[in-house]
Amino acid sequence: MASSDDNKNNNNNDVVTDFFSFYRLYKDSRVERFYELAGVHKVPPSLEDPTTGVSSKDVTISAHVSARLYLPKNTAPNQKLPVLVYYHGGGLVIGSAFFKTEHCYLNHLVSESNCIAISVDYRLAPEHDIPTIYQDCWDALQWVASHSISDTINKDLWIENHSDFNSVFVGGDSAGGNIVYNMIMGAGREKLIGDVKLLGAILAFPYLIIPSIENFDKGLAYKLWNNICPLSEGGNDNPMVNPISTKIPGLSMLGCSRLFVCTGEKDELVSPEVGTKFVEAVKKSGWKGEIELIEVEGEGHAFQCENPQAEKSKDLIKHMASFIQRK
């Protein structure tokens, strides 16, 4: 006869949510991510990447948030560079700033853009709710901005010595694009430390949901969102994911001066129509900034992250670099 402890252990192994190919949530709140089973692993920073010459190092921002910093090759002492605060993708449930894919991609993006980058490692759902994730990302952005004032504690010398705080950008792919959208909405409501202004934002293949798009409710993006943000909390009409929700105060308050939005013609996760409708809504809102939209022909979701040295990847990265470098 099974003991009560055995029954308890068996119950703990009951699966509450099985969301292949992202994660499995157990009754005892354990989360098993499928990439862990596939052997995806983190890689260390490098003093000088052998391909790009970019240097990187890891820093702790708070008890819950860390980041990997990137500095271009041949950066002179006290040379000021554009600043990119970058948020990785993964549906808000998987991924890390320290994974090999992200590390390789950031090396190439930083090398081409000649900027200093802060790649943020934030907490994930379903262990943490969506507002907690956004707060982690906002805290990281505020930490970077805090280097613009003299009395900040916990400063990093790379950021202090090399950041041009008149040229600060936020950027991200997929779920990172969703985070960027929420960060620029936040920057429209709340000042950054030192009154730092966001010059621009890069939303690459942004994880956004617009219910008016045909068959939106049959896609993976919709199903995932409603697993991590139930309908009882607003679901797909939640302004955290729906940029044209009636609950949004207004896109005219976006807290940056320039927007770069890119989509893929064959994106299997987020329809390229999402990016188009988002751009249209921003233009109609009365927002006063500049906006650029690119749809990459024949390519899928965040393709440039997987292989940044492919020809179309290099072309897209050059577009992003031009956006960052333009004065």
PDB file of C-alpha atoms in Angstrom, residues 25-253:
ATOM      1  CA  LEU A  25       4.415  23.560 -14.749  1.00  0.00           C
ATOM      2  CA  TYR A  26       3.912  21.024 -11.939  1.00  0.00           C
ATOM      3  CA  LYS A  27       1.473  21.056  -9.055  1.00  0.00           C
ATOM      4  CA  ASP A  28       4.248  21.817  -6.559  1.00  0.00           C
ATOM      5  CA  SER A  29       5.091  24.976  -8.606  1.00  0.00           C
ATOM      6  CA  ARG A  30       8.204  23.486 -10.177  1.00  0.00           C
ATOM      7  CA  VAL A  31       8.835  24.670 -13.721  1.00  0.00           C
ATOM      8  CA  GLU A  32      10.632  22.503 -16.263  1.00  0.00           C
ATOM      9  CA  ARG A  33      11.776  24.298 -19.393  1.00  0.00           C
ATOM     10  CA  PHE A  34      12.172  22.160 -22.489  1.00  0.00           C
ATOM     11  CA  TYR A  35      15.401  23.835 -23.573  1.00  0.00           C
ATOM     12  CA  GLU A  36      16.969  22.560 -20.359  1.00  0.00           C
ATOM     13  CA  LEU A  37      16.216  19.032 -21.512  1.00  0.00           C
ATOM     14  CA  ALA A  38      17.709  19.846 -24.925  1.00  0.00           C
ATOM     15  CA  GLY A  39      21.020  20.914 -23.389  1.00  0.00           C
ATOM     16  CA  VAL A  40      20.827  24.639 -24.147  1.00  0.00           C
ATOM     17  CA  HIS A  41      23.346  26.282 -21.880  1.00  0.00           C
ATOM     18  CA  LYS A  42      24.780  29.588 -20.735  1.00  0.00           C
ATOM     19  CA  VAL A  43      28.190  30.789 -21.890  1.00  0.00           C
ATOM     20  CA  PRO A  44      30.654  33.020 -20.026  1.00  0.00           C
ATOM     21  CA  PRO A  45      31.484  36.581 -21.081  1.00  0.00           C
ATOM     22  CA  SER A  46      34.687  37.127 -23.033  1.00  0.00           C
ATOM     23  CA  LEU A  47      37.487  39.657 -22.738  1.00  0.00           C
ATOM     24  CA  GLU A  48      37.612  39.831 -26.528  1.00  0.00           C
ATOM     25  CA  ASP A  49      35.258  37.881 -28.768  1.00  0.00           C
ATOM     26  CA  PRO A  50      37.401  36.138 -31.429  1.00  0.00           C
ATOM     27  CA  THR A  51      35.005  37.055 -34.260  1.00  0.00           C
ATOM     28  CA  THR A  52      34.066  40.661 -33.445  1.00  0.00           C
ATOM     29  CA  GLY A  53      36.619  41.774 -30.860  1.00  0.00           C
ATOM     30  CA  VAL A  54      33.779  42.886 -28.570  1.00  0.00           C
ATOM     31  CA  SER A  55      34.453  42.605 -24.827  1.00  0.00           C
ATOM     32  CA  SER A  56      31.787  41.523 -22.348  1.00  0.00           C
ATOM     33  CA  LYS A  57      31.346  41.094 -18.613  1.00  0.00           C
ATOM     34  CA  ASP A  58      28.535  40.245 -16.181  1.00  0.00           C
ATOM     35  CA  VAL A  59      27.159  42.566 -13.511  1.00  0.00           C
ATOM     36  CA  THR A  60      24.601  42.323 -10.723  1.00  0.00           C
ATOM     37  CA  ILE A  61      21.998  45.087 -10.738  1.00  0.00           C
ATOM     38  CA  SER A  62      19.808  43.921  -7.843  1.00  0.00           C
ATOM     39  CA  ALA A  63      18.913  40.775  -5.921  1.00  0.00           C
ATOM     40  CA  HIS A  64      16.782  39.628  -8.851  1.00  0.00           C
ATOM     41  CA  VAL A  65      18.290  41.276 -11.923  1.00  0.00           C
ATOM     42  CA  SER A  66      21.661  40.907 -13.608  1.00  0.00           C
ATOM     43  CA  ALA A  67      23.053  41.817 -17.005  1.00  0.00           C
ATOM     44  CA  ARG A  68      25.824  41.205 -19.500  1.00  0.00           C
ATOM     45  CA  LEU A  69      27.618  44.338 -20.671  1.00  0.00           C
ATOM     46  CA  TYR A  70      29.252  44.690 -24.091  1.00  0.00           C
ATOM     47  CA  LEU A  71      31.938  47.135 -25.204  1.00  0.00           C
ATOM     48  CA  PRO A  72      33.162  47.477 -28.830  1.00  0.00           C
ATOM     49  CA  LYS A  73      36.709  46.725 -29.884  1.00  0.00           C
ATOM     50  CA  ASN A  74      39.208  49.603 -29.752  1.00  0.00           C
ATOM     51  CA  THR A  75      37.040  51.800 -27.532  1.00  0.00           C
ATOM     52  CA  ALA A  76      39.279  54.655 -26.365  1.00  0.00           C
ATOM     53  CA  PRO A  77      39.447  55.647 -22.682  1.00  0.00           C
ATOM     54  CA  ASN A  78      36.462  57.881 -21.856  1.00  0.00           C
ATOM     55  CA  GLN A  79      35.136  57.595 -25.442  1.00  0.00           C
ATOM     56  CA  LYS A  80      31.381  58.221 -25.365  1.00  0.00           C
ATOM     57  CA  LEU A  81      29.160  55.773 -27.218  1.00  0.00           C
ATOM     58  CA  PRO A  82      25.430  55.315 -27.800  1.00  0.00           C
ATOM     59  CA  VAL A  83      23.793  53.161 -25.108  1.00  0.00           C
ATOM     60  CA  LEU A  84      21.563  50.172 -25.906  1.00  0.00           C
ATOM     61  CA  VAL A  85      19.571  48.526 -23.118  1.00  0.00           C
ATOM     62  CA  TYR A  86      18.590  45.191 -24.639  1.00  0.00           C
ATOM     63  CA  TYR A  87      15.924  42.657 -23.588  1.00  0.00           C
ATOM     64  CA  HIS A  88      16.084  39.054 -24.812  1.00  0.00           C
ATOM     65  CA  GLY A  89      13.171  37.104 -26.263  1.00  0.00           C
ATOM     66  CA  GLY A  90      11.553  33.837 -25.240  1.00  0.00           C
ATOM     67  CA  GLY A  91       7.855  34.517 -24.766  1.00  0.00           C
ATOM     68  CA  LEU A  92       8.533  35.905 -21.265  1.00  0.00           C
ATOM     69  CA  VAL A  93       8.862  32.275 -20.119  1.00  0.00           C
ATOM     70  CA  ILE A  94      12.241  31.113 -21.443  1.00  0.00           C
ATOM     71  CA  GLY A  95      15.609  32.554 -22.404  1.00  0.00           C
ATOM     72  CA  SER A  96      18.513  34.316 -20.762  1.00  0.00           C
ATOM     73  CA  ALA A  97      20.914  37.141 -21.496  1.00  0.00           C
ATOM     74  CA  PHE A  98      23.666  34.568 -20.912  1.00  0.00           C
ATOM     75  CA  PHE A  99      22.660  31.982 -23.527  1.00  0.00           C
ATOM     76  CA  LYS A 100      25.027  31.362 -26.422  1.00  0.00           C
ATOM     77  CA  THR A 101      22.526  32.599 -29.031  1.00  0.00           C
ATOM     78  CA  GLU A 102      21.999  35.941 -27.297  1.00  0.00           C
ATOM     79  CA  HIS A 103      25.706  36.346 -26.545  1.00  0.00           C
ATOM     80  CA  CYS A 104      26.698  35.782 -30.172  1.00  0.00           C
ATOM     81  CA  TYR A 105      23.965  38.071 -31.500  1.00  0.00           C
ATOM     82  CA  LEU A 106      24.849  40.913 -29.125  1.00  0.00           C
ATOM     83  CA  ASN A 107      28.527  40.658 -30.079  1.00  0.00           C
ATOM     84  CA  HIS A 108      27.600  41.258 -33.722  1.00  0.00           C
ATOM     85  CA  LEU A 109      25.033  43.976 -33.001  1.00  0.00           C
ATOM     86  CA  VAL A 110      27.419  45.888 -30.729  1.00  0.00           C
ATOM     87  CA  SER A 111      30.303  45.566 -33.181  1.00  0.00           C
ATOM     88  CA  GLU A 112      28.207  46.911 -36.064  1.00  0.00           C
ATOM     89  CA  SER A 113      26.512  49.638 -33.991  1.00  0.00           C
ATOM     90  CA  ASN A 114      29.640  50.736 -32.095  1.00  0.00           C
ATOM     91  CA  CYS A 115      27.562  51.138 -28.943  1.00  0.00           C
ATOM     92  CA  ILE A 116      27.785  49.983 -25.356  1.00  0.00           C
ATOM     93  CA  ALA A 117      25.044  47.443 -24.619  1.00  0.00           C
ATOM     94  CA  ILE A 118      23.450  46.230 -21.431  1.00  0.00           C
ATOM     95  CA  SER A 119      21.691  42.894 -22.030  1.00  0.00           C
ATOM     96  CA  VAL A 120      19.246  42.387 -19.156  1.00  0.00           C
ATOM     97  CA  ASP A 121      18.583  39.047 -17.488  1.00  0.00           C
ATOM     98  CA  TYR A 122      15.119  39.342 -15.938  1.00  0.00           C
ATOM     99  CA  ARG A 123      12.877  36.929 -14.039  1.00  0.00           C
ATOM    100  CA  LEU A 124      10.458  34.758 -16.011  1.00  0.00           C
ATOM    101  CA  ALA A 125       6.854  33.586 -15.999  1.00  0.00           C
ATOM    102  CA  PRO A 126       5.143  31.423 -14.874  1.00  0.00           C
ATOM    103  CA  GLU A 127       7.080  31.601 -11.576  1.00  0.00           C
ATOM    104  CA  HIS A 128       6.641  35.384 -11.643  1.00  0.00           C
ATOM    105  CA  ASP A 129       3.782  37.506 -12.925  1.00  0.00           C
ATOM    106  CA  ILE A 130       4.107  39.825 -15.896  1.00  0.00           C
ATOM    107  CA  PRO A 131       4.231  43.103 -13.902  1.00  0.00           C
ATOM    108  CA  THR A 132       7.179  41.676 -11.927  1.00  0.00           C
ATOM    109  CA  ILE A 133       9.042  40.993 -15.178  1.00  0.00           C
ATOM    110  CA  TYR A 134       8.410  44.535 -16.404  1.00  0.00           C
ATOM    111  CA  GLN A 135       9.533  45.931 -13.048  1.00  0.00           C
ATOM    112  CA  ASP A 136      12.820  44.014 -13.326  1.00  0.00           C
ATOM    113  CA  CYS A 137      13.348  45.511 -16.778  1.00  0.00           C
ATOM    114  CA  TRP A 138      12.404  49.021 -15.639  1.00  0.00           C
ATOM    115  CA  ASP A 139      14.765  48.725 -12.665  1.00  0.00           C
ATOM    116  CA  ALA A 140      17.585  47.786 -15.050  1.00  0.00           C
ATOM    117  CA  LEU A 141      16.830  50.788 -17.267  1.00  0.00           C
ATOM    118  CA  GLN A 142      16.758  53.087 -14.236  1.00  0.00           C
ATOM    119  CA  TRP A 143      20.054  51.619 -13.037  1.00  0.00           C
ATOM    120  CA  VAL A 144      21.666  52.469 -16.368  1.00  0.00           C
ATOM    121  CA  ALA A 145      20.183  55.982 -16.260  1.00  0.00           C
ATOM    122  CA  SER A 146      21.486  56.439 -12.702  1.00  0.00           C
ATOM    123  CA  HIS A 147      25.034  56.527 -14.069  1.00  0.00           C
ATOM    124  CA  SER A 148      24.233  59.989 -15.438  1.00  0.00           C
ATOM    125  CA  ILE A 149      24.314  61.531 -11.941  1.00  0.00           C
ATOM    126  CA  SER A 150      27.308  61.807  -9.641  1.00  0.00           C
ATOM    127  CA  ASP A 151      26.001  60.393  -6.362  1.00  0.00           C
ATOM    128  CA  THR A 152      24.918  56.959  -7.603  1.00  0.00           C
ATOM    129  CA  ILE A 153      26.095  53.904  -5.681  1.00  0.00           C
ATOM    130  CA  ASN A 154      26.827  50.609  -7.487  1.00  0.00           C
ATOM    131  CA  LYS A 155      28.141  52.249 -10.637  1.00  0.00           C
ATOM    132  CA  ASP A 156      29.803  50.268 -13.399  1.00  0.00           C
ATOM    133  CA  LEU A 157      32.910  51.869 -14.891  1.00  0.00           C
ATOM    134  CA  TRP A 158      32.122  50.856 -18.481  1.00  0.00           C
ATOM    135  CA  ILE A 159      28.748  52.571 -18.327  1.00  0.00           C
ATOM    136  CA  GLU A 160      30.082  55.565 -16.400  1.00  0.00           C
ATOM    137  CA  ASN A 161      33.062  56.149 -18.690  1.00  0.00           C
ATOM    138  CA  HIS A 162      31.602  55.340 -22.099  1.00  0.00           C
ATOM    139  CA  SER A 163      27.879  56.217 -22.092  1.00  0.00           C
ATOM    140  CA  ASP A 164      26.488  59.095 -24.125  1.00  0.00           C
ATOM    141  CA  PHE A 165      23.308  59.783 -22.151  1.00  0.00           C
ATOM    142  CA  ASN A 166      21.965  61.921 -24.978  1.00  0.00           C
ATOM    143  CA  SER A 167      21.868  58.785 -27.110  1.00  0.00           C
ATOM    144  CA  VAL A 168      20.097  56.070 -25.096  1.00  0.00           C
ATOM    145  CA  PHE A 169      18.136  53.301 -26.809  1.00  0.00           C
ATOM    146  CA  VAL A 170      16.067  50.337 -25.706  1.00  0.00           C
ATOM    147  CA  GLY A 171      15.773  47.301 -27.932  1.00  0.00           C
ATOM    148  CA  GLY A 172      14.589  43.732 -27.958  1.00  0.00           C
ATOM    149  CA  ASP A 173      13.435  40.816 -30.064  1.00  0.00           C
ATOM    150  CA  SER A 174      10.135  38.946 -29.736  1.00  0.00           C
ATOM    151  CA  ALA A 175       9.194  39.067 -26.023  1.00  0.00           C
ATOM    152  CA  GLY A 176      12.015  41.582 -25.718  1.00  0.00           C
ATOM    153  CA  GLY A 177      10.102  43.733 -28.207  1.00  0.00           C
ATOM    154  CA  ASN A 178       7.057  43.468 -25.953  1.00  0.00           C
ATOM    155  CA  ILE A 179       9.194  44.607 -23.021  1.00  0.00           C
ATOM    156  CA  VAL A 180      10.532  47.531 -25.067  1.00  0.00           C
ATOM    157  CA  TYR A 181       6.962  48.599 -25.857  1.00  0.00           C
ATOM    158  CA  ASN A 182       6.117  48.559 -22.144  1.00  0.00           C
ATOM    159  CA  MET A 183       9.331  50.395 -21.259  1.00  0.00           C
ATOM    160  CA  ILE A 184       8.641  53.270 -23.662  1.00  0.00           C
ATOM    161  CA  MET A 185       5.061  53.463 -22.419  1.00  0.00           C
ATOM    162  CA  GLY A 186       6.511  53.652 -18.897  1.00  0.00           C
ATOM    163  CA  ALA A 187       9.002  56.313 -19.928  1.00  0.00           C
ATOM    164  CA  GLY A 188       6.076  58.396 -21.148  1.00  0.00           C
ATOM    165  CA  ARG A 189       4.559  58.299 -17.659  1.00  0.00           C
ATOM    166  CA  GLU A 190       7.597  58.389 -15.385  1.00  0.00           C
ATOM    167  CA  LYS A 191      10.940  60.182 -15.568  1.00  0.00           C
ATOM    168  CA  LEU A 192      14.174  58.262 -15.766  1.00  0.00           C
ATOM    169  CA  ILE A 193      16.848  59.055 -13.183  1.00  0.00           C
ATOM    170  CA  GLY A 194      18.858  62.128 -14.114  1.00  0.00           C
ATOM    171  CA  ASP A 195      16.035  63.103 -16.474  1.00  0.00           C
ATOM    172  CA  VAL A 196      17.638  60.861 -19.098  1.00  0.00           C
ATOM    173  CA  LYS A 197      15.561  60.729 -22.278  1.00  0.00           C
ATOM    174  CA  LEU A 198      15.190  57.712 -24.547  1.00  0.00           C
ATOM    175  CA  LEU A 199      16.300  58.696 -28.023  1.00  0.00           C
ATOM    176  CA  GLY A 200      15.021  55.555 -29.705  1.00  0.00           C
ATOM    177  CA  ALA A 201      13.485  52.101 -29.416  1.00  0.00           C
ATOM    178  CA  ILE A 202      13.948  48.946 -31.500  1.00  0.00           C
ATOM    179  CA  LEU A 203      10.992  46.549 -31.557  1.00  0.00           C
ATOM    180  CA  ALA A 204      12.121  43.515 -33.535  1.00  0.00           C
ATOM    181  CA  PHE A 205       9.392  40.955 -34.261  1.00  0.00           C
ATOM    182  CA  PRO A 206       7.572  42.280 -31.170  1.00  0.00           C
ATOM    183  CA  TYR A 207       5.429  39.870 -29.170  1.00  0.00           C
ATOM    184  CA  LEU A 208       2.215  41.900 -29.386  1.00  0.00           C
ATOM    185  CA  ILE A 209      -1.357  40.716 -29.945  1.00  0.00           C
ATOM    186  CA  ILE A 210      -3.986  42.637 -31.914  1.00  0.00           C
ATOM    187  CA  PRO A 211      -7.367  40.869 -31.746  1.00  0.00           C
ATOM    188  CA  SER A 212      -8.651  42.454 -34.975  1.00  0.00           C
ATOM    189  CA  ILE A 213      -6.148  40.419 -36.993  1.00  0.00           C
ATOM    190  CA  GLU A 214      -7.771  37.378 -38.593  1.00  0.00           C
ATOM    191  CA  ASN A 215      -7.198  34.059 -36.787  1.00  0.00           C
ATOM    192  CA  PHE A 216      -5.214  35.783 -34.030  1.00  0.00           C
ATOM    193  CA  ASP A 217      -6.764  33.432 -31.442  1.00  0.00           C
ATOM    194  CA  LYS A 218      -5.411  30.325 -33.152  1.00  0.00           C
ATOM    195  CA  GLY A 219      -1.767  31.290 -32.878  1.00  0.00           C
ATOM    196  CA  LEU A 220       0.905  30.245 -30.412  1.00  0.00           C
ATOM    197  CA  ALA A 221       1.453  33.818 -29.212  1.00  0.00           C
ATOM    198  CA  TYR A 222      -2.198  34.144 -28.150  1.00  0.00           C
ATOM    199  CA  LYS A 223      -2.258  30.768 -26.408  1.00  0.00           C
ATOM    200  CA  LEU A 224       0.968  31.442 -24.535  1.00  0.00           C
ATOM    201  CA  TRP A 225      -0.161  34.877 -23.365  1.00  0.00           C
ATOM    202  CA  ASN A 226      -3.401  33.488 -21.985  1.00  0.00           C
ATOM    203  CA  ASN A 227      -1.420  30.893 -20.045  1.00  0.00           C
ATOM    204  CA  ILE A 228       0.767  33.474 -18.351  1.00  0.00           C
ATOM    205  CA  CYS A 229      -1.815  36.290 -18.208  1.00  0.00           C
ATOM    206  CA  PRO A 230      -5.290  34.742 -17.806  1.00  0.00           C
ATOM    207  CA  LEU A 231      -8.444  36.219 -19.314  1.00  0.00           C
ATOM    208  CA  SER A 232      -9.454  37.228 -15.786  1.00  0.00           C
ATOM    209  CA  GLU A 233      -6.540  39.695 -15.862  1.00  0.00           C
ATOM    210  CA  GLY A 234      -7.469  41.160 -19.221  1.00  0.00           C
ATOM    211  CA  GLY A 235      -6.073  38.416 -21.453  1.00  0.00           C
ATOM    212  CA  ASN A 236      -5.511  39.477 -25.048  1.00  0.00           C
ATOM    213  CA  ASP A 237      -7.073  42.919 -24.466  1.00  0.00           C
ATOM    214  CA  ASN A 238      -4.523  43.673 -21.774  1.00  0.00           C
ATOM    215  CA  PRO A 239      -2.634  46.877 -22.707  1.00  0.00           C
ATOM    216  CA  MET A 240       0.631  45.115 -21.808  1.00  0.00           C
ATOM    217  CA  VAL A 241       0.294  43.071 -25.010  1.00  0.00           C
ATOM    218  CA  ASN A 242      -2.376  44.806 -27.126  1.00  0.00           C
ATOM    219  CA  PRO A 243      -1.023  48.185 -28.300  1.00  0.00           C
ATOM    220  CA  ILE A 244      -4.421  49.288 -29.603  1.00  0.00           C
ATOM    221  CA  SER A 245      -6.395  48.255 -26.522  1.00  0.00           C
ATOM    222  CA  THR A 246      -9.049  50.730 -25.425  1.00  0.00           C
ATOM    223  CA  LYS A 247      -7.480  50.508 -21.949  1.00  0.00           C
ATOM    224  CA  ILE A 248      -4.269  52.223 -23.105  1.00  0.00           C
ATOM    225  CA  PRO A 249      -3.933  55.888 -22.066  1.00  0.00           C
ATOM    226  CA  GLY A 250      -2.694  56.670 -25.576  1.00  0.00           C
ATOM    227  CA  LEU A 251       0.212  55.818 -27.872  1.00  0.00           C
ATOM    228  CA  SER A 252       0.886  59.542 -28.220  1.00  0.00           C
ATOM    229  CA  MET A 253       2.664  59.335 -24.851  1.00  0.00           C
TER     230      MET A 253
END
